Coordinates of C-alpha atoms in Angstrom, one line a residue:
M1 CA -20.4 -38.6 -20.7
A2 CA -23.7 -39.4 -19.0
R3 CA -26.3 -36.7 -18.9
R4 CA -27.7 -35.9 -15.5
R5 CA -31.4 -35.2 -15.3
L6 CA -32.0 -31.8 -13.8
P7 CA -34.8 -31.2 -11.3
T8 CA -37.5 -29.1 -13.0
R9 CA -40.3 -28.9 -10.5
N10 CA -41.0 -25.2 -9.8
C11 CA -38.1 -24.3 -12.1
Q12 CA -37.4 -22.8 -15.5
V13 CA -34.6 -24.3 -17.6
T14 CA -32.7 -22.0 -19.8
V15 CA -30.2 -23.4 -22.3
L16 CA -27.5 -21.0 -23.5
G17 CA -25.2 -22.8 -25.9
E18 CA -23.5 -25.5 -23.8
A19 CA -24.6 -24.0 -20.5
T20 CA -27.8 -25.0 -18.8
I21 CA -29.2 -22.6 -16.2
L22 CA -31.9 -23.6 -13.8
V23 CA -33.9 -20.8 -12.1
C24 CA -36.2 -22.1 -9.4
K25 CA -39.3 -20.7 -7.8
D26 CA -37.4 -20.4 -4.5
G27 CA -35.1 -17.8 -6.1
Y28 CA -32.0 -20.0 -6.3
G29 CA -30.4 -20.7 -9.7
T30 CA -28.3 -23.7 -10.4
S31 CA -25.8 -23.7 -13.2
P32 CA -23.5 -26.6 -13.9
M33 CA -20.6 -24.6 -12.3
K34 CA -22.5 -24.0 -9.1
Q35 CA -23.5 -27.7 -9.0
H36 CA -19.9 -28.8 -9.5
A37 CA -18.8 -26.4 -6.7
S38 CA -21.4 -27.9 -4.3
T39 CA -20.2 -31.4 -5.2
F40 CA -16.6 -30.5 -4.6
L41 CA -17.4 -28.8 -1.3
F42 CA -19.4 -31.8 -0.2
L43 CA -16.7 -34.3 -1.1
G44 CA -13.9 -32.1 0.3
Y45 CA -15.8 -31.8 3.6
A46 CA -16.2 -35.6 3.6
G47 CA -12.4 -35.9 3.2
L48 CA -11.8 -33.5 6.0
V49 CA -14.1 -35.4 8.3
S50 CA -12.4 -38.7 7.3
W51 CA -9.0 -37.2 8.1
A52 CA -10.1 -35.8 11.5
S53 CA -11.8 -39.1 12.4
L54 CA -9.0 -41.4 11.3
S55 CA -6.0 -39.5 12.6
P56 CA -4.2 -41.2 15.4
G57 CA -5.3 -40.2 18.9
G58 CA -4.2 -36.9 20.3
S59 CA -3.7 -35.2 16.9
T60 CA -7.2 -33.9 16.7
D61 CA -8.1 -33.5 20.5
I62 CA -11.0 -31.1 20.9
G63 CA -11.4 -31.5 24.7
A64 CA -14.6 -31.4 26.7
N65 CA -16.8 -30.3 23.8
D66 CA -16.4 -33.5 21.9
K67 CA -20.1 -34.4 21.5
L68 CA -21.0 -30.8 20.5
A69 CA -18.2 -30.9 17.9
H70 CA -19.6 -34.2 16.5
F71 CA -23.1 -32.8 16.4
L72 CA -22.1 -29.6 14.6
T73 CA -19.7 -31.4 12.2
Y74 CA -22.5 -33.6 11.0
A75 CA -25.2 -30.9 11.0
L76 CA -22.9 -29.0 8.6
F77 CA -22.5 -32.2 6.6
A78 CA -26.3 -32.3 6.1
V79 CA -26.2 -28.6 5.0
F80 CA -23.6 -29.4 2.3
A81 CA -25.8 -32.4 1.2
F82 CA -28.8 -30.1 0.9
R83 CA -26.8 -27.7 -1.3
L84 CA -26.4 -30.6 -3.8
R85 CA -30.0 -30.2 -4.7
L86 CA -30.8 -33.9 -5.0
G87 CA -34.5 -33.5 -4.5
A88 CA -36.4 -34.6 -1.4
A89 CA -35.8 -38.4 -1.8
G90 CA -32.2 -37.9 -2.9
F91 CA -31.5 -35.6 0.1
I92 CA -33.0 -38.2 2.5
L93 CA -31.0 -41.0 1.0
C94 CA -27.8 -38.8 1.2
C95 CA -28.5 -38.1 4.9
F96 CA -28.9 -41.8 5.5
G97 CA -25.6 -42.3 3.7
I98 CA -23.9 -39.7 5.9
V99 CA -25.0 -41.5 9.0
L100 CA -23.8 -44.8 7.6
Y101 CA -20.5 -43.1 6.7
S102 CA -20.3 -41.9 10.3
A103 CA -20.8 -45.4 11.6
L104 CA -18.1 -46.8 9.3
L105 CA -15.7 -44.1 10.5
E106 CA -16.5 -44.9 14.1
Y107 CA -15.9 -48.6 13.4
A108 CA -12.6 -47.8 11.7
Q109 CA -11.4 -46.0 14.8
L110 CA -11.1 -49.4 16.5
F111 CA -8.0 -50.0 14.3
I112 CA -6.4 -46.5 14.8
P113 CA -3.8 -46.1 17.7
G114 CA -5.2 -43.9 20.4
R115 CA -8.7 -43.9 19.0
T116 CA -11.8 -45.7 20.2
M117 CA -15.2 -46.4 18.8
S118 CA -18.0 -44.5 20.6
G119 CA -21.7 -45.1 20.5
L120 CA -22.2 -41.7 22.0
D121 CA -20.2 -40.1 19.1
L122 CA -22.4 -42.0 16.6
L123 CA -25.5 -40.7 18.4
A124 CA -24.2 -37.1 18.3
N125 CA -23.4 -37.5 14.6
T126 CA -26.8 -38.9 13.8
L127 CA -28.6 -36.2 15.8
G128 CA -26.5 -33.6 14.0
V129 CA -27.5 -35.0 10.6
L130 CA -31.1 -35.1 11.7
V131 CA -31.2 -31.5 13.0
G132 CA -29.2 -30.2 10.0
A133 CA -31.5 -31.9 7.6
L134 CA -34.7 -30.7 9.3
A135 CA -33.3 -27.1 9.5
C136 CA -32.5 -27.2 5.8
R137 CA -36.0 -28.5 4.9
W138 CA -37.7 -26.0 7.1
L139 CA -35.6 -23.1 5.8
G140 CA -36.1 -24.3 2.3
A141 CA -39.9 -24.5 2.8
A142 CA -39.9 -21.0 4.4
A143 CA -38.0 -19.5 1.5
E144 CA -40.4 -21.1 -1.0
T145 CA -43.5 -19.7 0.7
S146 CA -42.0 -16.3 1.0
H147 CA -41.8 -15.9 -2.8

């Protein structure tokens, strides 16, 4: 099993037998269990977004608020990525990955009955990731300076 390097900037690492606990300056602690939960949440959400995006037309109709739903869905995707605690560079790469994933899902809709690819949906998705990422970084910086 490969060992994963834990982020240690502004953090104190405590090893208790087989468990490693990371307590950071921002007040959050990351144990392997919490890290796994964040990973499962992120991947589960990706699966849910895939299912909603690739279901045949009409089965996931959300009406007039389509672009708002796209925006909020992908803003939440960025929040789940932030909870993975990948570090600044990893978080930015993950957000780019989410936008690419969104583009691939939009393209795949060309082949789904009743669905169409939409550049405006992709724009709403991208703006959602951007706003979600900026909000996470801003709130994370605010939490760090308040301690």
